[in-house]
Coordinates of C-alpha atoms and ligand atoms in Angstrom, one line a residue:
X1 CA 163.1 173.9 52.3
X2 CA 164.0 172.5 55.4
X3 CA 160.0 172.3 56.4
X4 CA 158.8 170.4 53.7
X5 CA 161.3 167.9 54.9
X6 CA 159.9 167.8 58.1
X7 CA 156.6 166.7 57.0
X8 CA 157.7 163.6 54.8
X9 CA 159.7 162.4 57.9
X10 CA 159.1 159.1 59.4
X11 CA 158.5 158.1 63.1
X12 CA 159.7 154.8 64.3
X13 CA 157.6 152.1 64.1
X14 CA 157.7 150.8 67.5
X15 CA 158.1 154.4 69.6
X16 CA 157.0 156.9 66.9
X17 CA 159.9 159.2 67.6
X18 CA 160.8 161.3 64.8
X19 CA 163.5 159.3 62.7
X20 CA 166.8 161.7 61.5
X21 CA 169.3 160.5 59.2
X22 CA 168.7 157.5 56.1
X23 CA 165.1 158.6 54.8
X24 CA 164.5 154.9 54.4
X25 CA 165.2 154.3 58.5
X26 CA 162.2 152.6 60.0
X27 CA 163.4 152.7 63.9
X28 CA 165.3 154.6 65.6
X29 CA 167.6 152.0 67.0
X30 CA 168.3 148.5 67.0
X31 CA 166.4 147.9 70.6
X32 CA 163.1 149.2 69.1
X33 CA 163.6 147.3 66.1
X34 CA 163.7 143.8 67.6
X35 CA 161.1 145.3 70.2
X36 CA 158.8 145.6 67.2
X37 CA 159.5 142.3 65.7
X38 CA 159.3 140.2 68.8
X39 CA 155.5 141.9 69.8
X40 CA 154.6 141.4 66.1
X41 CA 155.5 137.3 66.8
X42 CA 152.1 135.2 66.7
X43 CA 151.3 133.2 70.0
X44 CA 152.9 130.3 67.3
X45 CA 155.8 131.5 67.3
X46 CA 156.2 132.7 70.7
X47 CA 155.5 129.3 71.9
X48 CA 158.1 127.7 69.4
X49 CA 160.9 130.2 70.3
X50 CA 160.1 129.6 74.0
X51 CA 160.8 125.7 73.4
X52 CA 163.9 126.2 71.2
X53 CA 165.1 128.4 74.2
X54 CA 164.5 125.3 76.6
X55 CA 165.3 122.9 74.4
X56 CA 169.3 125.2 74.4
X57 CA 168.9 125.5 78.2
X58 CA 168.6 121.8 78.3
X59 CA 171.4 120.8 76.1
X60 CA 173.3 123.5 78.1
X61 CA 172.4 121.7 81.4
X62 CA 173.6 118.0 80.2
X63 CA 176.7 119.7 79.1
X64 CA 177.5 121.4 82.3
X65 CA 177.5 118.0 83.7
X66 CA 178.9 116.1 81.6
X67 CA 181.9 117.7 80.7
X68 CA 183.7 114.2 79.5
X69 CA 181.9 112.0 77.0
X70 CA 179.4 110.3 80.5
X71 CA 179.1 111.2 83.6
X72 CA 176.3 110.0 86.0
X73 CA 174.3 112.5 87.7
X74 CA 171.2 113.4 90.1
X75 CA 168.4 114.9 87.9
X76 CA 168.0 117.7 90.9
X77 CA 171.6 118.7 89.8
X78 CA 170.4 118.9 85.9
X79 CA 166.7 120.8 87.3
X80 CA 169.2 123.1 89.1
X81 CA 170.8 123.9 85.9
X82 CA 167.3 124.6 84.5
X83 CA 166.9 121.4 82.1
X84 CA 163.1 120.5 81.7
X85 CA 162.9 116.8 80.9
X86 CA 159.6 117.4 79.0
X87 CA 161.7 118.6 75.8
X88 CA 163.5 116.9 73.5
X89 CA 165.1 116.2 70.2
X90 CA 164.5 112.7 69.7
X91 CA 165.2 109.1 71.2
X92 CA 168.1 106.7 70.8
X93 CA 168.0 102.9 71.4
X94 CA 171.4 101.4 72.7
X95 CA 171.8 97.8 71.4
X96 CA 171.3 96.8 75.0
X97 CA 167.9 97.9 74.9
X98 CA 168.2 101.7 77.1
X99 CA 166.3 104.6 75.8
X100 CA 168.3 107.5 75.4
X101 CA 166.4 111.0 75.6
X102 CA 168.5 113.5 73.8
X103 CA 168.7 117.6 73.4
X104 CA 170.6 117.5 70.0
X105 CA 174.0 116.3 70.7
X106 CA 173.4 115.2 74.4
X107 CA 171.6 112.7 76.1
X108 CA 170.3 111.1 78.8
X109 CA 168.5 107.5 80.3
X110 CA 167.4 106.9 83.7
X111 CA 170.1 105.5 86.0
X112 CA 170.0 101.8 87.9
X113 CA 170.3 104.3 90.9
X114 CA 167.2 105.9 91.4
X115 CA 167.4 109.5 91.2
X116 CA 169.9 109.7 88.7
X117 CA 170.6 110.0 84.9
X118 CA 173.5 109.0 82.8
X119 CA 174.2 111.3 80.6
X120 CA 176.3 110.4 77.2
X121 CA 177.3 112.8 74.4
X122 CA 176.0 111.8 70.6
X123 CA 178.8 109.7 69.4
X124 CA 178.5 108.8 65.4
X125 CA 177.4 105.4 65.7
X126 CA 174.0 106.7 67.3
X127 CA 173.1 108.3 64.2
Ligands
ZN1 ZN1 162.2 153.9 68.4

């Protein structure tokens, strides 16, 4: 009875259109599906995902220009490429006493020239 089917069917979750197909479907596509689950995120978690996101974008950025092991930069140029010095990963000390600031496996201390960063990729002895 085609009818009685009707009524036990589902609407999606997020757009509440009737659902066809698997009777155990929740959404009707993948889009509303992660559209559910990202406005179900707590402010928390929001604000975590937002810094992981910059925290990527700033590793991205150090890479861009630093395509060789070091390269000295302007920080405009790494701003440019979106990095946001605020966020980080942690801190190395080199044995002559410069802070490194690094974004996972890159990193960065203020150059003698003002302005400017070096910028070094993680080597193994920094662990
Ligand atoms: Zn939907």
């Amino acid at each position: 009875m085609r009818l009685i089917k009707l009524n036990n069917m589902n609407t999606c979750l997020y757009c509440k259109e009737l659902l066809t197909g698997r009777v155990d479907k929740k959404f009707c596509n993948p889009l509303c599906k992660s559209a559910y689950h990202n406005q179900s995120l707590t402010s928390a978690e929001t604000y975590i995902r937002n810094i992981n996101k910059q925290l990527r974008t700033n590793r991205s950025a150090l890479k861009t220009a630093c395509p060789q092991g070091k390269a000295t930069v302007r920080k405009e140029f790494l701003l440019k490429l979106g990095m946001d010095f605020k966020h980080l990963t942690h801190s190395w000390k080199s044995k002559g006493g410069n802070l490194y600031y690094f974004c996972y496996d890159y990193g960065y201390t203020p150059a003698i020239e003002s302005g400017k960063v070096v910028i070094v990729q993680k080597q193994d002895y920094m662990s």
